[in-house]
Coordinates of C-alpha atoms in Angstrom, one line a residue:
M20 CA -69.4 8.8 19.8
T21 CA -68.0 10.0 23.2
L22 CA -69.4 8.8 26.5
S23 CA -70.6 12.2 27.5
R24 CA -72.5 12.6 24.3
C25 CA -74.0 9.1 24.8
L26 CA -75.2 10.1 28.3
S27 CA -76.6 13.4 27.1
K28 CA -79.5 11.7 25.3
T29 CA -83.0 12.3 26.8
L30 CA -84.2 9.1 28.5
T31 CA -87.9 8.6 29.4
S32 CA -87.6 5.6 31.7
R33 CA -85.3 5.2 34.7
A34 CA -84.8 1.5 34.0
V35 CA -84.1 2.1 30.3
A36 CA -81.7 4.9 31.2
L37 CA -79.7 2.7 33.5
T38 CA -79.6 -0.1 31.0
L39 CA -78.4 2.2 28.2
V40 CA -75.8 3.8 30.4
F41 CA -74.4 0.4 31.3
Q42 CA -74.3 -0.7 27.6
L43 CA -72.8 2.6 26.3
T44 CA -70.2 2.7 29.1
S45 CA -69.2 -0.9 28.3
Y46 CA -68.9 0.0 24.6
C47 CA -66.7 3.0 25.2
V48 CA -64.5 1.0 27.6
L49 CA -64.2 -1.8 25.1
L50 CA -63.3 0.8 22.4
L51 CA -60.6 2.3 24.5
T52 CA -59.2 -1.1 25.4
S53 CA -59.0 -2.1 21.8
L54 CA -57.1 1.0 21.0
T55 CA -54.7 0.3 23.8
L56 CA -54.1 -3.3 22.6
A57 CA -53.6 -1.9 19.1
L58 CA -50.6 0.1 20.5
T59 CA -49.3 -2.6 22.8
P60 CA -48.4 -6.0 21.2
D61 CA -49.4 -9.3 22.6
P62 CA -47.6 -9.9 25.9
D63 CA -46.1 -13.0 24.4
R64 CA -44.4 -10.8 21.9
Y65 CA -42.9 -8.4 24.5
H66 CA -39.3 -8.9 25.8
D67 CA -37.1 -6.6 27.8
Y68 CA -34.3 -7.1 25.3
C69 CA -34.6 -7.7 21.5
V70 CA -31.5 -8.7 19.7
I71 CA -31.5 -8.6 15.9
G72 CA -29.3 -11.2 14.2
A73 CA -28.0 -14.5 15.4
G74 CA -24.5 -14.2 14.0
P75 CA -21.4 -14.3 16.3
G76 CA -22.2 -10.8 17.6
G77 CA -25.9 -11.6 18.4
L78 CA -25.1 -14.9 20.0
Q79 CA -22.4 -13.4 22.1
I80 CA -24.6 -10.7 23.6
G81 CA -27.4 -13.3 23.8
H82 CA -25.2 -15.5 25.9
F83 CA -24.6 -12.7 28.4
L84 CA -28.3 -11.9 28.6
E85 CA -29.0 -15.6 29.2
K86 CA -26.3 -15.8 31.8
A87 CA -27.9 -12.8 33.6
N88 CA -31.3 -14.5 33.4
R89 CA -32.8 -11.6 31.5
D90 CA -36.0 -11.6 29.4
Y91 CA -34.7 -11.5 25.8
I92 CA -35.1 -12.9 22.4
V93 CA -32.7 -13.1 19.4
F94 CA -34.3 -12.7 16.0
E95 CA -32.7 -14.5 13.0
R96 CA -34.0 -14.1 9.5
S97 CA -32.6 -17.5 8.3
N98 CA -32.9 -21.0 9.7
V99 CA -29.3 -21.2 11.0
S100 CA -27.0 -19.2 13.3
G101 CA -24.3 -17.2 11.4
H102 CA -26.1 -17.4 8.1
F103 CA -23.4 -15.1 6.6
F104 CA -20.9 -17.9 6.7
V105 CA -23.2 -20.1 4.4
D106 CA -22.0 -18.1 1.5
F107 CA -19.0 -16.1 2.7
P108 CA -16.1 -16.0 2.2
R109 CA -16.8 -17.4 -1.2
H110 CA -13.7 -19.5 -1.4
R111 CA -14.5 -20.9 2.1
K112 CA -11.2 -20.1 3.8
L113 CA -11.5 -18.0 6.9
I114 CA -8.6 -15.6 7.5
S115 CA -9.0 -15.5 11.3
I116 CA -6.2 -17.3 13.2
N117 CA -6.9 -20.7 14.8
K118 CA -3.7 -21.1 16.8
R119 CA -4.3 -24.3 18.8
F120 CA -1.0 -24.4 20.6
T121 CA 0.8 -21.7 22.5
G122 CA 2.9 -23.7 25.0
Q123 CA 0.6 -22.5 27.8
R124 CA -2.5 -23.9 29.5
N125 CA -3.9 -20.6 30.6
K126 CA -7.3 -20.2 28.8
E127 CA -7.3 -16.4 29.0
F128 CA -3.8 -16.2 27.5
N129 CA -4.6 -18.7 24.8
L130 CA -7.6 -16.6 23.7
R131 CA -5.1 -14.0 22.6
H132 CA -4.3 -16.3 19.7
D133 CA -7.7 -17.8 19.1
W134 CA -9.6 -15.5 16.8
N135 CA -12.7 -17.6 16.3
S136 CA -14.1 -18.7 19.7
L137 CA -16.8 -16.8 21.5
L138 CA -16.8 -16.3 25.2
S139 CA -18.4 -18.9 27.5
D140 CA -17.7 -21.0 30.5
D141 CA -17.9 -24.2 28.5
E142 CA -14.3 -25.5 27.7
A143 CA -15.8 -27.6 24.9
L144 CA -16.9 -24.5 23.1
L145 CA -13.4 -23.5 21.9
F146 CA -12.9 -23.4 18.1
R147 CA -9.8 -25.5 18.5
E148 CA -12.2 -28.4 19.0
Y149 CA -13.8 -27.8 15.6
S150 CA -10.8 -27.5 13.3
K151 CA -7.1 -28.2 13.2
E152 CA -6.4 -25.8 10.4
M153 CA -4.7 -22.4 11.0
F154 CA -7.2 -20.8 8.6
P155 CA -10.3 -23.0 9.0
H156 CA -13.0 -23.8 6.5
A157 CA -16.1 -21.6 6.8
D158 CA -18.4 -24.6 7.3
R159 CA -16.6 -25.2 10.6
M160 CA -17.8 -21.8 11.8
L161 CA -21.4 -22.8 11.0
D162 CA -20.9 -26.0 13.1
Y163 CA -19.4 -24.0 15.9
L164 CA -22.1 -21.3 16.0
R165 CA -24.9 -24.0 15.9
D166 CA -23.4 -25.8 18.9
Y167 CA -22.7 -22.5 20.8
Q168 CA -26.4 -21.5 20.5
Q169 CA -27.8 -24.9 21.3
K170 CA -25.4 -25.9 24.2
L171 CA -25.8 -22.5 25.9
G172 CA -29.5 -22.4 25.5
I173 CA -29.5 -19.0 23.8
K174 CA -33.1 -18.1 22.8
V175 CA -33.2 -17.6 19.1
Q176 CA -36.3 -17.2 17.0
F177 CA -35.3 -18.4 13.5
N178 CA -37.0 -17.6 10.2
T179 CA -38.0 -14.2 11.4
E180 CA -37.2 -11.3 9.1
V181 CA -37.3 -8.0 11.1
N182 CA -38.4 -4.7 9.5
N183 CA -40.1 -1.4 10.3
I184 CA -38.1 -0.9 13.5
R185 CA -39.6 2.2 15.2
T186 CA -40.1 3.8 18.6
V187 CA -43.2 5.0 20.5
H188 CA -43.4 7.1 23.6
N189 CA -44.0 5.1 26.8
D190 CA -43.7 6.8 30.2
S191 CA -43.2 3.5 32.0
A192 CA -40.2 2.5 29.8
P193 CA -36.7 3.3 31.2
D194 CA -35.8 5.7 28.3
G195 CA -39.4 6.9 27.9
L196 CA -39.6 4.9 24.7
L197 CA -40.8 1.5 23.6
H198 CA -39.2 -0.1 20.6
L199 CA -41.5 -1.9 18.1
L200 CA -40.6 -4.1 15.1
D201 CA -42.5 -6.2 12.7
D202 CA -41.8 -9.5 11.0
Q203 CA -42.6 -10.8 7.5
H204 CA -45.9 -12.3 8.8
G205 CA -47.2 -9.0 10.1
N206 CA -46.5 -9.8 13.8
T207 CA -45.4 -6.9 16.0
Y208 CA -43.0 -7.2 18.8
A209 CA -42.0 -4.8 21.5
C210 CA -39.0 -4.3 23.8
K211 CA -37.5 -1.7 26.1
V212 CA -34.0 -2.2 24.8
M213 CA -32.9 -3.2 21.3
V214 CA -29.5 -4.5 20.3
V215 CA -28.8 -4.6 16.5
A216 CA -26.2 -7.3 15.6
T217 CA -27.0 -7.8 11.9
G218 CA -23.4 -7.3 10.8
M219 CA -22.4 -5.9 7.5
W220 CA -24.0 -8.1 4.8
K221 CA -25.4 -5.7 2.2
P222 CA -23.1 -5.6 -0.9
N223 CA -21.5 -2.2 -1.4
I224 CA -22.3 -1.1 -4.9
P225 CA -20.9 2.3 -6.0
G226 CA -22.5 4.8 -8.2
M227 CA -20.3 3.9 -11.2
V228 CA -21.7 4.2 -14.7
G229 CA -22.0 0.6 -16.1
I230 CA -21.5 -1.1 -12.7
E231 CA -24.4 -3.5 -13.6
M232 CA -22.1 -5.1 -16.1
A233 CA -19.8 -6.3 -13.4
V234 CA -20.6 -9.6 -11.6
G235 CA -20.7 -9.3 -7.8
Y236 CA -18.5 -11.1 -5.3
E237 CA -21.7 -12.5 -3.8
T238 CA -22.8 -14.2 -7.1
M239 CA -19.6 -14.9 -9.0
S240 CA -18.8 -18.4 -10.3
L241 CA -16.4 -20.4 -8.2
N242 CA -15.6 -22.7 -11.1
P243 CA -12.0 -22.0 -12.3
D244 CA -12.9 -23.2 -15.8
D245 CA -15.1 -20.1 -16.2
Y246 CA -11.9 -17.9 -16.0
E247 CA -9.5 -20.1 -18.0
G248 CA -7.7 -18.0 -20.5
K249 CA -9.7 -14.9 -19.6
T250 CA -8.5 -11.3 -18.8
V251 CA -10.1 -10.2 -15.5
L252 CA -10.6 -6.8 -13.9
I253 CA -11.4 -6.8 -10.1
L254 CA -12.9 -3.7 -8.5
G255 CA -11.6 -3.4 -5.0
R256 CA -8.4 -4.1 -3.1
G257 CA -9.5 -5.6 0.2
N258 CA -9.3 -9.2 1.4
A259 CA -12.4 -10.2 -0.7
A260 CA -10.7 -8.9 -3.8
F261 CA -7.4 -10.7 -3.2
E262 CA -9.3 -13.8 -2.1
V263 CA -10.9 -13.9 -5.6
A264 CA -7.6 -13.2 -7.3
D265 CA -5.9 -16.0 -5.3
G266 CA -8.7 -18.4 -6.4
I267 CA -8.4 -17.7 -10.1
Y268 CA -5.0 -16.2 -11.0
S269 CA -3.5 -19.5 -11.9
V270 CA -5.9 -19.9 -14.8
T271 CA -6.3 -16.4 -16.1
N272 CA -4.3 -14.5 -18.8
F273 CA -3.8 -11.8 -16.2
I274 CA -5.7 -9.9 -13.5
H275 CA -5.9 -6.2 -13.0
M276 CA -7.2 -4.7 -9.7
V277 CA -8.4 -1.1 -9.4
S278 CA -9.4 0.7 -6.2
R279 CA -9.5 4.2 -4.8
S280 CA -6.4 3.8 -2.6
R281 CA -3.3 1.7 -2.4
A282 CA -3.4 -1.8 -0.8
R283 CA -2.7 -1.7 2.9
L284 CA -1.0 -4.7 4.4
S285 CA -2.1 -5.7 7.9
W286 CA 1.4 -6.6 9.0
Q287 CA 2.4 -3.1 8.3
T288 CA -0.6 -1.3 9.7
H289 CA -1.4 -3.7 12.6
Y290 CA -5.0 -3.5 11.6
V291 CA -6.5 -6.9 11.0
G292 CA -9.0 -5.6 8.5
D293 CA -6.3 -4.7 6.0
L294 CA -4.9 -7.1 3.5
R295 CA -3.8 -10.3 5.2
A296 CA -0.7 -12.3 4.0
V297 CA -2.8 -15.4 3.5
N298 CA -4.5 -13.7 0.5
N299 CA -1.9 -11.5 -1.1
G300 CA -0.3 -13.8 -3.7
L301 CA -1.2 -11.3 -6.5
L302 CA 1.3 -8.8 -5.0
D303 CA 4.0 -11.3 -5.9
T304 CA 3.0 -11.7 -9.5
Y305 CA 2.5 -7.9 -9.8
Q306 CA 5.9 -6.9 -8.3
L307 CA 7.7 -9.7 -10.0
K308 CA 6.3 -8.5 -13.3
S309 CA 4.2 -11.5 -14.2
L310 CA 1.4 -9.5 -16.0
D311 CA -0.9 -9.0 -13.0
G312 CA -1.2 -5.4 -11.7
L313 CA -2.7 -3.0 -9.2
L314 CA -4.1 0.4 -10.2
E315 CA -5.4 3.3 -8.1
N316 CA -8.3 5.6 -9.0
N317 CA -11.7 6.6 -7.7
I318 CA -14.1 4.0 -9.2
E319 CA -17.0 6.3 -9.1
H320 CA -15.2 8.5 -11.6
E321 CA -14.9 5.7 -14.1
T322 CA -17.2 4.2 -16.7
L323 CA -17.6 0.5 -17.6
W324 CA -19.0 -0.2 -21.1
K325 CA -19.4 -3.2 -23.4
T326 CA -18.7 -3.5 -27.1
E327 CA -20.6 -5.7 -29.5
D328 CA -18.0 -8.5 -29.2
G329 CA -18.8 -8.7 -25.4
K330 CA -15.5 -7.1 -24.3
L331 CA -15.6 -4.8 -21.3
W332 CA -13.7 -1.5 -21.3
L333 CA -12.8 0.9 -18.5
A334 CA -12.7 4.6 -19.1
G335 CA -12.5 7.6 -16.8
D336 CA -11.0 10.9 -16.0
V337 CA -7.4 9.6 -15.8
Y338 CA -7.7 7.3 -18.8
N339 CA -7.6 8.0 -22.6
K340 CA -5.2 10.9 -21.9
S341 CA -2.2 8.9 -23.0
D342 CA -1.5 6.1 -25.4
N343 CA 0.2 4.0 -22.6
F344 CA -2.4 4.2 -19.8
A345 CA -2.7 1.0 -17.8
A346 CA -6.3 -0.1 -18.7
R347 CA -6.1 0.5 -22.4
D348 CA -7.0 -3.1 -23.3
P349 CA -10.4 -4.7 -22.8
Y350 CA -11.4 -7.3 -20.2
D351 CA -13.4 -10.5 -20.5
K352 CA -14.8 -10.3 -17.0
V353 CA -15.2 -7.6 -14.3
I354 CA -15.8 -8.7 -10.7
R355 CA -17.0 -6.3 -8.1
C356 CA -15.4 -6.9 -4.7
L357 CA -16.0 -3.8 -2.7
G358 CA -17.1 -5.2 0.6
F359 CA -20.3 -4.9 2.5
K360 CA -22.2 -2.2 4.4
F361 CA -24.9 -1.9 7.1
D362 CA -28.5 -2.4 6.0
T363 CA -30.5 0.6 7.2
S364 CA -33.7 -0.5 5.5
I365 CA -34.8 -2.4 8.6
F366 CA -35.6 1.0 10.2
A367 CA -38.9 2.7 9.6
N368 CA -37.3 6.1 9.2
Y369 CA -34.0 4.9 7.7
S370 CA -33.6 8.2 5.9
D371 CA -33.0 9.8 9.2
I372 CA -30.3 7.3 10.3
T373 CA -26.8 8.9 10.6
T374 CA -23.7 7.1 9.4
E375 CA -20.1 7.8 9.9
K376 CA -18.1 9.9 7.4
G377 CA -15.3 9.1 5.0
G378 CA -14.2 5.5 4.7
A379 CA -16.3 4.5 7.7
K380 CA -19.5 5.7 6.1
K381 CA -20.7 2.1 5.8
Y382 CA -21.2 2.0 9.6
L383 CA -24.0 3.6 11.7
S384 CA -22.9 6.5 14.0
I385 CA -22.8 5.3 17.6
Q386 CA -21.6 6.7 20.9
H387 CA -18.8 5.1 23.0
N388 CA -21.4 3.2 25.0
Y389 CA -22.5 1.5 21.7
E390 CA -25.8 3.4 21.6
S391 CA -27.1 5.0 18.4
K392 CA -26.6 8.7 18.2
T393 CA -30.1 9.2 16.8
M394 CA -32.1 6.3 18.4
P395 CA -32.0 6.2 22.3
G396 CA -32.2 2.7 23.6
V397 CA -30.9 1.1 20.4
F398 CA -27.4 -0.4 20.7
L399 CA -25.1 -2.1 18.2
A400 CA -23.1 -5.2 18.8
G401 CA -20.7 -7.3 16.8
T402 CA -19.3 -6.1 13.5
S403 CA -21.9 -3.3 13.3
S404 CA -20.2 -1.5 16.2
H405 CA -16.8 -1.3 14.5
S406 CA -17.2 2.4 13.7
L407 CA -15.7 3.2 17.1
D408 CA -12.4 1.6 16.4
W409 CA -12.4 1.3 12.6
R410 CA -8.8 1.0 11.3
K411 CA -7.6 1.1 14.9
S412 CA -8.4 -2.1 16.7
A413 CA -10.2 -5.5 16.3
G414 CA -13.8 -4.5 17.1
G415 CA -15.0 -5.6 13.7
F416 CA -13.9 -9.2 14.1
I417 CA -14.8 -12.0 16.5
H418 CA -11.6 -11.8 18.6
G419 CA -12.4 -8.2 19.2
F420 CA -16.2 -7.8 19.4
R421 CA -16.6 -10.7 21.8
Y422 CA -15.1 -8.3 24.4
T423 CA -17.0 -5.2 23.3
A424 CA -20.2 -7.3 23.5
R425 CA -19.3 -8.2 27.1
A426 CA -18.6 -4.5 27.8
L427 CA -22.0 -3.7 26.3
A428 CA -23.7 -6.3 28.5
S429 CA -22.1 -4.7 31.6
L430 CA -23.2 -1.2 30.5
L431 CA -26.8 -2.5 30.0
E432 CA -26.8 -4.2 33.3
W433 CA -26.0 -1.0 35.2
R434 CA -28.3 1.3 33.1
Y435 CA -31.4 -0.9 33.0
E436 CA -31.0 -3.4 35.9
G437 CA -29.0 -1.4 38.5
V438 CA -26.2 -4.0 38.6
P439 CA -22.8 -2.3 38.9
W440 CA -19.9 -3.1 36.6
P441 CA -18.2 -6.3 37.8
S442 CA -15.2 -5.4 40.0
K443 CA -12.7 -6.9 42.4
T444 CA -11.4 -5.3 45.6
V445 CA -7.6 -5.5 45.5
P446 CA -5.5 -4.3 48.5
V447 CA -3.0 -1.8 47.4
T448 CA -0.2 -4.1 48.5
Q449 CA -1.4 -6.6 45.8
L450 CA -1.8 -4.0 43.1
L451 CA 1.6 -4.7 41.5
T452 CA 1.0 -8.5 41.2
H453 CA -2.6 -8.0 40.0
V454 CA -1.6 -5.5 37.2
L455 CA 1.3 -7.8 36.1
K456 CA -1.1 -10.7 35.9
R457 CA -3.6 -8.8 33.9
F458 CA -1.4 -7.4 31.1
N459 CA 0.5 -10.7 30.9
E460 CA -2.6 -12.9 30.5
A461 CA -5.7 -10.8 29.7
S462 CA -7.0 -11.2 26.1
G463 CA -9.6 -8.4 26.1
I464 CA -7.2 -5.5 26.6
Y465 CA -4.7 -7.2 24.3
Q466 CA -7.1 -7.6 21.4
M467 CA -9.0 -4.4 21.9
F468 CA -5.8 -2.3 22.4
Q469 CA -6.4 1.4 22.8
V470 CA -10.1 0.8 23.1
L471 CA -10.8 -1.3 26.2
G472 CA -8.6 -1.0 29.3
D473 CA -8.6 -1.9 33.0
V474 CA -9.4 0.8 35.5
A475 CA -8.3 0.7 39.1
V476 CA -10.3 3.1 41.3
F477 CA -8.5 4.0 44.5
S478 CA -10.5 4.0 47.8
E479 CA -10.6 7.3 49.7
D480 CA -8.0 6.1 52.2
G481 CA -5.8 4.7 49.5
Q482 CA -5.5 1.3 51.0
S483 CA -7.3 -0.6 48.2
V484 CA -8.7 -0.3 44.7
E485 CA -11.8 -1.4 42.9
Y486 CA -10.5 -3.1 39.8
L487 CA -12.7 -2.9 36.7
E488 CA -11.7 -5.0 33.7
E489 CA -12.0 -4.2 30.0
F490 CA -13.8 -0.8 30.4
P491 CA -14.3 1.4 27.3
I492 CA -11.6 3.9 28.0
N493 CA -13.3 6.6 25.9
L494 CA -16.0 6.7 28.7
I495 CA -13.4 7.1 31.5
H496 CA -14.6 10.7 32.1
S497 CA -18.1 9.4 33.0
L498 CA -17.1 6.2 34.7
P499 CA -19.6 6.5 37.7
E500 CA -22.4 7.1 35.3
H501 CA -21.7 3.9 33.3
T502 CA -20.5 1.6 36.1
G503 CA -22.1 2.5 39.4
H504 CA -18.6 3.0 40.9
K505 CA -17.5 6.2 42.4
A506 CA -14.3 7.6 40.9
H507 CA -11.6 9.3 42.9
R508 CA -8.1 8.7 41.9
I509 CA -7.9 6.3 39.0
L510 CA -5.2 4.2 37.3
A511 CA -5.9 3.1 33.7
V512 CA -4.1 0.1 32.1
V513 CA -4.1 0.2 28.3
M514 CA -2.2 -1.7 25.6
E515 CA -0.8 0.5 22.9
Y516 CA 1.4 0.4 19.8
G517 CA 4.0 3.2 19.3
A518 CA 2.4 6.3 17.8
D519 CA 5.0 6.3 14.9
F520 CA 5.4 2.6 14.4
S521 CA 3.3 2.2 11.3
G522 CA 1.9 4.3 8.5
P523 CA 2.8 5.5 5.0
G524 CA 6.5 5.4 4.5
K525 CA 7.1 3.4 7.7
D526 CA 8.9 0.1 7.6
P527 CA 7.9 -2.1 10.6
L528 CA 10.8 -4.5 9.8
R529 CA 13.4 -1.7 9.8
K530 CA 16.6 -2.1 11.7
G531 CA 16.3 -0.7 15.2
R532 CA 12.5 -1.2 15.2
A533 CA 12.5 -2.3 18.9
T534 CA 14.0 -1.1 22.1
Q535 CA 15.1 -3.3 25.1
S536 CA 16.0 -0.6 27.5
A537 CA 13.5 0.2 30.3
S538 CA 14.7 3.8 30.3
R539 CA 13.4 4.1 26.7
A540 CA 10.2 2.3 27.3
H541 CA 8.2 5.3 26.1
R542 CA 9.8 4.8 22.7
S543 CA 8.5 1.3 22.4
N544 CA 7.0 0.5 19.0
F545 CA 5.4 -2.9 19.4
L546 CA 2.3 -3.6 21.5
H547 CA 3.1 -2.8 25.2
P548 CA 1.2 -1.8 28.4
V549 CA 0.9 1.9 29.3
L550 CA -0.4 3.1 32.7
Y551 CA -2.2 6.4 33.1
Y552 CA -2.7 7.9 36.6
Y553 CA -5.2 10.6 37.3
K554 CA -5.7 12.4 40.6
T555 CA -9.2 13.1 39.3
P556 CA -10.8 11.6 36.2
P557 CA -10.3 13.6 33.0
T558 CA -13.2 15.9 32.0
K559 CA -15.4 15.5 29.0
K560 CA -13.8 18.6 27.5
R561 CA -10.3 17.2 27.9
M562 CA -11.4 13.9 26.3
S563 CA -12.8 15.7 23.3
S564 CA -9.7 17.8 22.9
R565 CA -7.3 14.9 22.4
T566 CA -5.1 14.8 19.4
A567 CA -5.3 11.9 16.9
K568 CA -2.2 10.2 18.5
E569 CA -3.4 10.6 22.1
V570 CA -5.1 7.5 23.5
L571 CA -6.0 9.4 26.7
P572 CA -5.6 13.0 27.9
R573 CA -2.4 14.0 29.7
P574 CA -2.4 12.4 33.1
A575 CA -0.7 13.3 36.4
A576 CA 1.8 10.4 35.7
T577 CA 2.4 8.0 32.9
H578 CA 4.4 4.7 32.8
H579 CA 5.3 2.7 29.7
I580 CA 6.4 -0.8 30.1
V581 CA 9.1 -1.6 27.6
E582 CA 8.1 -3.8 24.7
D583 CA 9.0 -7.5 24.9
F584 CA 9.7 -9.9 22.0
L585 CA 7.7 -12.6 23.7
T586 CA 5.0 -10.3 24.9
D587 CA 5.9 -11.6 28.3
W588 CA 6.4 -8.7 30.7
D589 CA 7.9 -10.4 33.7
G590 CA 11.5 -9.3 33.7
L591 CA 12.6 -8.2 37.1
K592 CA 14.8 -5.4 36.0
S593 CA 13.1 -4.5 32.7
H594 CA 9.4 -4.7 33.7
V595 CA 8.7 -5.4 37.4
T596 CA 11.0 -3.1 39.2
P597 CA 10.2 0.0 37.1
L598 CA 6.5 -0.7 37.5
R599 CA 6.8 -1.1 41.2
R600 CA 8.6 2.2 41.5
F601 CA 5.9 3.9 39.5
L602 CA 3.2 2.5 41.8
D603 CA 5.2 3.5 44.8
Q604 CA 5.2 7.0 43.4
I605 CA 1.5 7.3 42.8
T606 CA 0.4 5.6 46.0
G607 CA 3.0 7.4 48.2
T608 CA 4.1 4.2 49.9
D609 CA 6.6 1.4 49.6
L610 CA 5.0 -1.6 47.9
R611 CA 8.0 -3.9 48.1
T612 CA 7.2 -7.4 49.4
R613 CA 8.9 -8.3 52.7
F614 CA 9.3 -11.4 54.7
A615 CA 9.1 -11.9 58.5
E616 CA 12.7 -10.9 59.5
P617 CA 12.7 -7.5 57.6
C618 CA 9.3 -6.8 59.0
F619 CA 10.5 -7.5 62.6
L620 CA 13.4 -5.1 62.1
E621 CA 11.1 -2.4 60.7
A622 CA 8.8 -2.8 63.7
M623 CA 11.7 -2.4 66.1
T624 CA 13.4 0.6 64.3
F625 CA 10.6 2.6 62.6
S626 CA 7.5 4.2 64.1
Q627 CA 5.5 3.4 61.0
P628 CA 6.4 0.0 59.3
S629 CA 5.8 -0.4 55.5
V630 CA 2.3 -1.2 54.2
A631 CA 3.4 -4.8 53.3
C632 CA 4.6 -5.5 56.8
R633 CA 1.6 -3.8 58.5
D634 CA -1.0 -5.6 56.4
Q635 CA 0.6 -9.0 55.7
F636 CA 2.5 -9.7 59.0
M637 CA 1.6 -7.4 61.8
Q638 CA -2.1 -6.5 61.1
E639 CA -1.4 -3.3 63.0
Q640 CA -1.1 -5.1 66.3
G641 CA 2.2 -6.8 66.5
L642 CA 2.1 -10.3 68.1
T643 CA -1.4 -11.7 68.5
S644 CA -2.1 -12.8 72.1
S645 CA -3.2 -16.2 73.1
P646 CA -4.3 -17.7 76.4
A647 CA -0.9 -19.4 76.9
M648 CA 0.9 -16.1 76.2
E649 CA -1.4 -14.2 78.6
E650 CA -0.7 -16.8 81.3
A651 CA 3.0 -16.5 80.8
G652 CA 2.8 -12.8 81.0
H653 CA 0.9 -12.9 84.3
S654 CA 3.5 -15.3 85.7
W655 CA 6.3 -12.9 84.6
V656 CA 4.6 -10.0 86.4
H657 CA 4.1 -12.1 89.5
F658 CA 7.7 -13.2 89.7
N659 CA 9.1 -9.7 89.0
A660 CA 6.9 -8.3 91.8
S661 CA 8.2 -10.9 94.2
G662 CA 11.8 -10.0 93.5
V663 CA 12.5 -13.4 91.9
L664 CA 13.6 -11.7 88.7

């Protein structure tokens, strides 16, 4: 019943009419209030930022939100941080490097070789304090993540399984949307920004006929006795598949491994997600003809079937065409090791969620600011965001996504809080030393090569730069929009491998694989710094028209710093002098450092001294006067006027 209809009734008494009007108005207001509360959750269940998942990615973004004193909550479906590591990897050996000693004390440099630590200001929260092993036990990761969450006070709500993520229109929200989600108890939560950091934990099960006869990596027995004297087929050729093979091949008759494509070795491709040497023992027994072997075929084109004696047979479009095909004998066990994928079922309309294409289809489609392409205000962090650099860089692993999470935090700070991207004002006279320090020490641009880079924005007068660290270089065309910094002339500093260093048919250990000549720096193959100078930032069109081998569009000037065996770019002739000449060229000045005597000579012989002399010694005013000097000057004038001098 509407209020107008209520009031349209015929009333016979003024007093009764007023009473009824008051009661009906109160009823209608109460009804509207109840509807409003039904759409808006309890204020105690509202947060500006909701983070889904308390694994390494969720804890890392949670730390930055905590550090910025934001209103946030991290939801975790289990009772521990990093629950994935309770079960995985199954044989409990991590393949992330824990290099405790580098010969240096610089924390930032050492993080280049520490692949397990998250970022914080607490020196005790480095993984080297938790394990001495190069490839640590997975339980140490659980210990580390527990302490990281507790010591840094990251707000995690455990035992909360999130589902039914959806959006409702809300004009007061920054994006015009409010994000709602439910838990297993029927509670509804709301937030203006959502960060999904659930990782990749759902087993990837292909549409293969008979796949149910294979045991999954996630449930397989770890007891070697269960495989003794058995013939085993492993579906997959990634690190999980080879981990399983390494764990059982000493007791089996033999192991065959089948996958869609050939095994890719990480030391050949420079992609850490490819097969690591720590797991590839089966390659030895295969290539040295000790029964084990690798096959290539599309698994979805094959069929797995079982005979009455319990033996498992593999048949498909390439089999049974010859009497010597590889998989002509039966297997006792088949183990599925095909990795994991993103779980889209947490979204209310998960059928509308877009994923990447090809081999990256297990990832959600996101933009270069880590925002979903189909859900505004929903961002991805941690392993889930790896679609942006899949098979290129380290964004799917802790030593990579700890930096992309920091980049995401900075993007959120500007977009929703109006806090510009952190920067440092560097006088142009110090640009050389600052850039040298960054690419010799910084871990973020080193690990997230070709993805994150430093950007120096020149001031209008060219006397200084605003130096932004670890910015997503694929957003360089819209830098002001994402950072709050105006962009005029810019210099981008990126770490790159040579375009033709690795790939099919390439031998990264070949003779002549490296160059030492600064004049051939552009032919460097190993990881090395590259500088791109733009008089104006590249346009969106130019960014989208790049070729597969181009990291950034063609700039006004490019400078490669020759690769170095020690990744220590401090050679005066090979590294420093060529870089200084490049900076001289793009700044239109002489950036050489001078001492007092050369500056004095310049002041006496040139109308315009060099920038270094002007800024560091003369301050544009020559000698600075003092009372004693002024008194001496007056005396000199007096004596000269008197004819004494």
